[in-house]
Amino acid sequence: MKAHIVGGGFGGLAAAALLIRNAGVFGQDITIYEADKQLGGGFFLGGSPQSGYNLPGSVFDKEFRCTFDLLATIPSASDPKVSVKDEFFAFNDRDPFNDRGHIIDRNGQVVPHRPRFGLTSRDFFDLAHIGLTPEAFLEGRRIDEFFSQQFFLTEFWLLWSTIMGSLPQHSAIEFRRYMNRFLYLFPDLSDMKHILRTPYCQHQAFIEPLAAWLRPRGVQFLTGAFIKDIGFAPQPDRITVDRLDIEREGVVTSVAVGLVTTGSQAADLSVGSMTEAPKPQSGGRSVALWRRLAQGRTDFGNPDVYFDPAKAADSRWVTFTVTTTGTEFIDQMTALTGSAPGTGGLVTLRDSGWVLSVTIFYNPEVIGQPQGTNVWWGYGLYPERKGDFIPKRMDECTGAEILEEVVRHLRFDRQMDAIVASSICVPCNLPYVNNIWLPRRQGDRPSVVPEGATNLGLIGQYVEVAQEIAFTIEYSARTAWDAIHTLLKRGPEPPPVYQADYDPKALLNALEVLLGQ
Ligand SMILES: Cc1cc2nc3c(=O)[nH]c(=O)nc-3n(C[C@H](O)[C@H](O)[C@H](O)COP(=O)(O)OP(=O)(O)OC[C@H]3O[C@@H](n4cnc5c(N)ncnc54)[C@H](O)[C@@H]3O)c2cc1C
């Protein structure tokens, strides 16, 4: 049974592993096509200690059920006797986040956590209202249609939006899903105690171990292989893939099952340096195939809802990874927040125009990182606004300018020269990373197995799965599991999505926070 997987991100790799583990497909019958030179998609690892690393930040929770079920099978990169799952939970149990200074004001002072996160009774009722409204009534609607302006000034909203990524103009449906899924995190939003992260960068923690498990089983990886089109057999009312067109490398015609990643949050990513801002990219190769499939039909969703360049202001982030051989920044942050390096979680600069958040990684963040080198990371939630010290849009700034903006906001001016001299700040422009939050309607994302499909499954972030929340590897793993189970009718069904609103303990804890003093 020849299985072809388009996309070598977490979703594509998970699909290959699940085909082998759950459906008994032989590894040598599976091929993964990845347009980029490197596997990993959104879980990229670029640069070096000399040029500065470029990597994404890390937010997970314990209820990634499909993901951790799969990763229990996969040996970790650090110790082949320990699974990726066990390594992940052992690390988080040993070194949980304990964010002691999460919000910093314009004077460089920690803003103390407030009772009820500053929420009023009205905010509580508005939260309950949206949580209890069925999705059918939220179609195409925005979060800010359901709350007062005051709500968006509360500590709750600042913490929520900087951890989860939502903006007031984003999807009420996705907000409802996040709320019902993460109610259990309410008591710990400030210290981030139950928010989990990988022991080292996601590429090495998840992507490399998965690839290392798949390779000896005979799975073929074709990198630099862009699938420009997919052909269907001429059958009325049925969708049967019988051809894959690979740019420059010809055509594949033996297709028993095709699993296609429709789009990527890392689409059109561009990387800068200390002296250069990231050059905007366009071309949308990772969404081109989805556009092609959706052309002239209604059952393959609507890519423009997510990938219209005119909407990038509501989906863009600029992230920055700082590789440093000095300790000045980290020492200052430790003194300011009281959190030991690597344990603090996000620190949000409340009054920054870009709404900056930074986090100091546990050391080492990259396996093989030289001794004496540290890595920290940050991002701007509003990168198209002007900075407060650097009067430019964040996506037009060099790494040096972003570093200066952060240091000045924190009032570490006296350490500025030493910090800049020992640091390489690599900015990364991600115009579509937050597009999973854009307002949507039923049908904007296609089904995992479109109506009438006999051997085609769609996987990744832009496919509809009931209840599940996007911007998570869990979403991609679940779509892969679901597609394989539906098409091949082999192996177990995916585990149900965890819903905190049906978990009495989680509900009670959340109510205690929201109604407490
Ligand atoms: C900065 C950042 C931070 C993130 N942090 C987290 C986090 O902390 N926790 C979390 O759970 N999730 C996080 N995510 C989301 C995470 O990246 C995704 O959940 C996950 O990686 C998605 O996997 P995927 O395989 O579905 O898509 P992607 O990782 O986007 O991979 C899709 C791949 O398909 C390839 N492709 C697309 N079309 C074609 C084609 N026609 N031919 C060949 N190849 C093609 C693309 O090049 C891409 O490599 C983050 C994402 C980013 C970008």
PDB file of C-alpha atoms in Angstrom, residues 211-367:
ATOM      1  CA  ALA A 211      12.412  11.242  11.882  1.00  0.00           C
ATOM      2  CA  ALA A 212      14.973   8.995  13.607  1.00  0.00           C
ATOM      3  CA  TRP A 213      12.220   6.441  14.353  1.00  0.00           C
ATOM      4  CA  LEU A 214      10.817   6.552  10.807  1.00  0.00           C
ATOM      5  CA  ARG A 215      14.126   6.319   8.887  1.00  0.00           C
ATOM      6  CA  PRO A 216      15.212   2.792   9.883  1.00  0.00           C
ATOM      7  CA  ARG A 217      11.680   1.598   9.138  1.00  0.00           C
ATOM      8  CA  GLY A 218      12.262   2.531   5.521  1.00  0.00           C
ATOM      9  CA  VAL A 219      10.186   5.729   5.273  1.00  0.00           C
ATOM     10  CA  GLN A 220      11.521   7.900   2.458  1.00  0.00           C
ATOM     11  CA  PHE A 221      11.990  11.621   2.998  1.00  0.00           C
ATOM     12  CA  LEU A 222      12.101  13.829  -0.081  1.00  0.00           C
ATOM     13  CA  THR A 223      13.100  17.340   0.988  1.00  0.00           C
ATOM     14  CA  GLY A 224      13.130  20.232  -1.475  1.00  0.00           C
ATOM     15  CA  ALA A 225      10.181  18.422  -3.093  1.00  0.00           C
ATOM     16  CA  PHE A 226       7.231  20.727  -3.721  1.00  0.00           C
ATOM     17  CA  ILE A 227       3.984  19.011  -4.701  1.00  0.00           C
ATOM     18  CA  LYS A 228       2.410  21.403  -7.153  1.00  0.00           C
ATOM     19  CA  ASP A 229      -0.738  19.451  -7.955  1.00  0.00           C
ATOM     20  CA  ILE A 230      -2.710  16.331  -7.207  1.00  0.00           C
ATOM     21  CA  GLY A 231      -4.712  14.481  -9.834  1.00  0.00           C
ATOM     22  CA  PHE A 232      -8.000  12.658  -9.326  1.00  0.00           C
ATOM     23  CA  ALA A 233      -9.419   9.645 -11.154  1.00  0.00           C
ATOM     24  CA  PRO A 234     -12.412  10.601 -13.334  1.00  0.00           C
ATOM     25  CA  GLN A 235     -15.208   9.148 -11.172  1.00  0.00           C
ATOM     26  CA  PRO A 236     -18.478  10.976 -10.509  1.00  0.00           C
ATOM     27  CA  ASP A 237     -19.105  11.863  -6.830  1.00  0.00           C
ATOM     28  CA  ARG A 238     -15.878  10.236  -5.718  1.00  0.00           C
ATOM     29  CA  ILE A 239     -12.495  11.743  -4.973  1.00  0.00           C
ATOM     30  CA  THR A 240      -9.689   9.295  -5.635  1.00  0.00           C
ATOM     31  CA  VAL A 241      -6.117  10.571  -5.838  1.00  0.00           C
ATOM     32  CA  ASP A 242      -4.215   8.890  -8.653  1.00  0.00           C
ATOM     33  CA  ARG A 243      -1.340  11.301  -9.276  1.00  0.00           C
ATOM     34  CA  LEU A 244       1.084  13.607  -7.476  1.00  0.00           C
ATOM     35  CA  ASP A 245       3.007  16.197  -9.506  1.00  0.00           C
ATOM     36  CA  ILE A 246       6.370  16.948  -7.951  1.00  0.00           C
ATOM     37  CA  GLU A 247       7.994  20.148  -9.144  1.00  0.00           C
ATOM     38  CA  ARG A 248      11.110  19.367 -11.184  1.00  0.00           C
ATOM     39  CA  GLU A 249      11.013  15.666 -10.300  1.00  0.00           C
ATOM     40  CA  GLY A 250       8.071  14.333 -12.270  1.00  0.00           C
ATOM     41  CA  VAL A 251       4.943  12.469 -11.403  1.00  0.00           C
ATOM     42  CA  VAL A 252       3.981   9.693  -8.982  1.00  0.00           C
ATOM     43  CA  THR A 253       1.067   7.544 -10.097  1.00  0.00           C
ATOM     44  CA  SER A 254       0.909   4.701  -7.611  1.00  0.00           C
ATOM     45  CA  VAL A 255      -1.192   6.138  -4.796  1.00  0.00           C
ATOM     46  CA  ALA A 256      -3.116   3.988  -2.306  1.00  0.00           C
ATOM     47  CA  VAL A 257      -3.480   6.779   0.208  1.00  0.00           C
ATOM     48  CA  GLY A 258      -2.564  10.472   0.098  1.00  0.00           C
ATOM     49  CA  LEU A 259      -2.351  12.662   3.210  1.00  0.00           C
ATOM     50  CA  VAL A 260      -1.934  16.354   2.441  1.00  0.00           C
ATOM     51  CA  THR A 261      -0.981  19.199   4.810  1.00  0.00           C
ATOM     52  CA  THR A 262      -3.099  22.160   3.731  1.00  0.00           C
ATOM     53  CA  GLY A 263      -1.126  25.285   4.642  1.00  0.00           C
ATOM     54  CA  SER A 264       1.439  26.174   7.278  1.00  0.00           C
ATOM     55  CA  GLN A 265       1.557  28.754  10.045  1.00  0.00           C
ATOM     56  CA  ALA A 266       5.188  29.240   9.024  1.00  0.00           C
ATOM     57  CA  ALA A 267       4.210  30.204   5.446  1.00  0.00           C
ATOM     58  CA  ASP A 268       6.380  32.984   3.963  1.00  0.00           C
ATOM     59  CA  LEU A 269       8.617  33.069   7.042  1.00  0.00           C
ATOM     60  CA  SER A 270      11.656  35.329   6.679  1.00  0.00           C
ATOM     61  CA  VAL A 271      14.712  35.731   8.877  1.00  0.00           C
ATOM     62  CA  GLY A 272      16.844  38.821   9.541  1.00  0.00           C
ATOM     63  CA  SER A 273      20.043  39.454  11.480  1.00  0.00           C
ATOM     64  CA  MET A 274      21.480  41.992  13.928  1.00  0.00           C
ATOM     65  CA  THR A 275      21.940  44.417  11.043  1.00  0.00           C
ATOM     66  CA  GLU A 276      19.090  43.483   8.688  1.00  0.00           C
ATOM     67  CA  ALA A 277      15.343  43.335   9.100  1.00  0.00           C
ATOM     68  CA  PRO A 278      13.718  40.169   7.696  1.00  0.00           C
ATOM     69  CA  LYS A 279      12.936  40.723   4.004  1.00  0.00           C
ATOM     70  CA  PRO A 280       9.218  40.139   3.429  1.00  0.00           C
ATOM     71  CA  GLN A 281       8.570  36.945   1.457  1.00  0.00           C
ATOM     72  CA  SER A 282       5.596  36.178  -0.685  1.00  0.00           C
ATOM     73  CA  GLY A 283       4.626  33.320  -2.920  1.00  0.00           C
ATOM     74  CA  GLY A 284       2.732  31.216  -0.426  1.00  0.00           C
ATOM     75  CA  ARG A 285       4.161  27.872  -1.556  1.00  0.00           C
ATOM     76  CA  SER A 286       2.920  26.071   1.522  1.00  0.00           C
ATOM     77  CA  VAL A 287      -0.640  27.134   0.784  1.00  0.00           C
ATOM     78  CA  ALA A 288      -0.442  26.817  -3.028  1.00  0.00           C
ATOM     79  CA  LEU A 289      -1.631  23.212  -3.113  1.00  0.00           C
ATOM     80  CA  TRP A 290      -4.586  23.948  -0.841  1.00  0.00           C
ATOM     81  CA  ARG A 291      -5.528  26.861  -3.134  1.00  0.00           C
ATOM     82  CA  ARG A 292      -5.269  24.568  -6.145  1.00  0.00           C
ATOM     83  CA  LEU A 293      -7.478  21.907  -4.528  1.00  0.00           C
ATOM     84  CA  ALA A 294     -10.062  24.472  -3.390  1.00  0.00           C
ATOM     85  CA  GLN A 295     -10.287  26.169  -6.802  1.00  0.00           C
ATOM     86  CA  GLY A 296     -13.782  25.903  -8.192  1.00  0.00           C
ATOM     87  CA  ARG A 297     -15.127  23.658  -5.418  1.00  0.00           C
ATOM     88  CA  THR A 298     -16.747  24.208  -2.078  1.00  0.00           C
ATOM     89  CA  ASP A 299     -15.762  21.040  -0.206  1.00  0.00           C
ATOM     90  CA  PHE A 300     -12.075  21.944   0.182  1.00  0.00           C
ATOM     91  CA  GLY A 301     -12.552  25.036   2.342  1.00  0.00           C
ATOM     92  CA  ASN A 302     -11.541  28.628   1.781  1.00  0.00           C
ATOM     93  CA  PRO A 303      -7.770  29.317   2.032  1.00  0.00           C
ATOM     94  CA  ASP A 304      -8.293  33.103   1.699  1.00  0.00           C
ATOM     95  CA  VAL A 305      -9.991  33.203   5.095  1.00  0.00           C
ATOM     96  CA  TYR A 306      -6.520  32.445   6.525  1.00  0.00           C
ATOM     97  CA  PHE A 307      -3.943  33.325   3.866  1.00  0.00           C
ATOM     98  CA  ASP A 308      -5.180  36.582   2.330  1.00  0.00           C
ATOM     99  CA  PRO A 309      -2.092  38.879   2.586  1.00  0.00           C
ATOM    100  CA  ALA A 310      -4.469  41.787   3.335  1.00  0.00           C
ATOM    101  CA  LYS A 311      -5.265  40.128   6.684  1.00  0.00           C
ATOM    102  CA  ALA A 312      -1.636  39.726   7.761  1.00  0.00           C
ATOM    103  CA  ALA A 313      -1.965  42.619  10.256  1.00  0.00           C
ATOM    104  CA  ASP A 314      -4.212  40.330  12.309  1.00  0.00           C
ATOM    105  CA  SER A 315      -1.987  37.275  12.025  1.00  0.00           C
ATOM    106  CA  ARG A 316       1.610  38.468  11.928  1.00  0.00           C
ATOM    107  CA  TRP A 317       4.124  37.949  14.690  1.00  0.00           C
ATOM    108  CA  VAL A 318       7.738  38.918  14.771  1.00  0.00           C
ATOM    109  CA  THR A 319       9.699  36.550  16.973  1.00  0.00           C
ATOM    110  CA  PHE A 320      13.304  37.038  17.982  1.00  0.00           C
ATOM    111  CA  THR A 321      15.842  34.572  19.322  1.00  0.00           C
ATOM    112  CA  VAL A 322      18.774  35.956  21.277  1.00  0.00           C
ATOM    113  CA  THR A 323      21.966  33.927  21.556  1.00  0.00           C
ATOM    114  CA  THR A 324      24.297  35.408  24.146  1.00  0.00           C
ATOM    115  CA  THR A 325      27.682  34.665  25.647  1.00  0.00           C
ATOM    116  CA  GLY A 326      27.161  37.259  28.389  1.00  0.00           C
ATOM    117  CA  THR A 327      25.094  36.953  31.555  1.00  0.00           C
ATOM    118  CA  GLU A 328      24.066  40.608  31.927  1.00  0.00           C
ATOM    119  CA  PHE A 329      20.542  40.328  30.506  1.00  0.00           C
ATOM    120  CA  ILE A 330      19.762  37.078  32.285  1.00  0.00           C
ATOM    121  CA  ASP A 331      21.163  38.356  35.603  1.00  0.00           C
ATOM    122  CA  GLN A 332      19.054  41.502  35.340  1.00  0.00           C
ATOM    123  CA  MET A 333      15.914  39.549  34.497  1.00  0.00           C
ATOM    124  CA  THR A 334      16.473  37.151  37.389  1.00  0.00           C
ATOM    125  CA  ALA A 335      16.919  40.077  39.777  1.00  0.00           C
ATOM    126  CA  LEU A 336      13.822  41.823  38.408  1.00  0.00           C
ATOM    127  CA  THR A 337      11.382  38.905  38.279  1.00  0.00           C
ATOM    128  CA  GLY A 338      12.720  36.632  41.032  1.00  0.00           C
ATOM    129  CA  SER A 339      12.364  33.667  38.667  1.00  0.00           C
ATOM    130  CA  ALA A 340      15.434  31.490  38.168  1.00  0.00           C
ATOM    131  CA  PRO A 341      16.574  31.310  34.504  1.00  0.00           C
ATOM    132  CA  GLY A 342      14.516  28.761  32.561  1.00  0.00           C
ATOM    133  CA  THR A 343      11.715  28.535  35.117  1.00  0.00           C
ATOM    134  CA  GLY A 344       9.975  31.851  34.625  1.00  0.00           C
ATOM    135  CA  GLY A 345       7.793  31.391  31.566  1.00  0.00           C
ATOM    136  CA  LEU A 346       6.670  34.503  29.704  1.00  0.00           C
ATOM    137  CA  VAL A 347       7.446  38.008  30.918  1.00  0.00           C
ATOM    138  CA  THR A 348       5.163  40.547  29.230  1.00  0.00           C
ATOM    139  CA  LEU A 349       6.083  44.225  28.835  1.00  0.00           C
ATOM    140  CA  ARG A 350       2.574  45.536  29.358  1.00  0.00           C
ATOM    141  CA  ASP A 351       3.073  49.049  28.053  1.00  0.00           C
ATOM    142  CA  SER A 352       5.127  48.276  24.962  1.00  0.00           C
ATOM    143  CA  GLY A 353       3.448  49.243  21.673  1.00  0.00           C
ATOM    144  CA  TRP A 354       4.450  45.919  20.158  1.00  0.00           C
ATOM    145  CA  VAL A 355       3.164  44.096  23.310  1.00  0.00           C
ATOM    146  CA  LEU A 356       6.453  42.282  23.762  1.00  0.00           C
ATOM    147  CA  SER A 357       6.827  39.060  25.736  1.00  0.00           C
ATOM    148  CA  VAL A 358      10.150  37.374  26.451  1.00  0.00           C
ATOM    149  CA  THR A 359      11.215  34.106  28.044  1.00  0.00           C
ATOM    150  CA  ILE A 360      14.604  32.800  29.118  1.00  0.00           C
ATOM    151  CA  PHE A 361      15.031  29.202  28.032  1.00  0.00           C
ATOM    152  CA  TYR A 362      16.241  26.434  30.267  1.00  0.00           C
ATOM    153  CA  ASN A 363      19.874  25.777  29.383  1.00  0.00           C
ATOM    154  CA  PRO A 364      20.769  24.221  26.978  1.00  0.00           C
ATOM    155  CA  GLU A 365      17.953  25.069  24.581  1.00  0.00           C
ATOM    156  CA  VAL A 366      19.781  23.413  21.708  1.00  0.00           C
ATOM    157  CA  ILE A 367      21.538  20.073  22.118  1.00  0.00           C
TER     158      ILE A 367
END
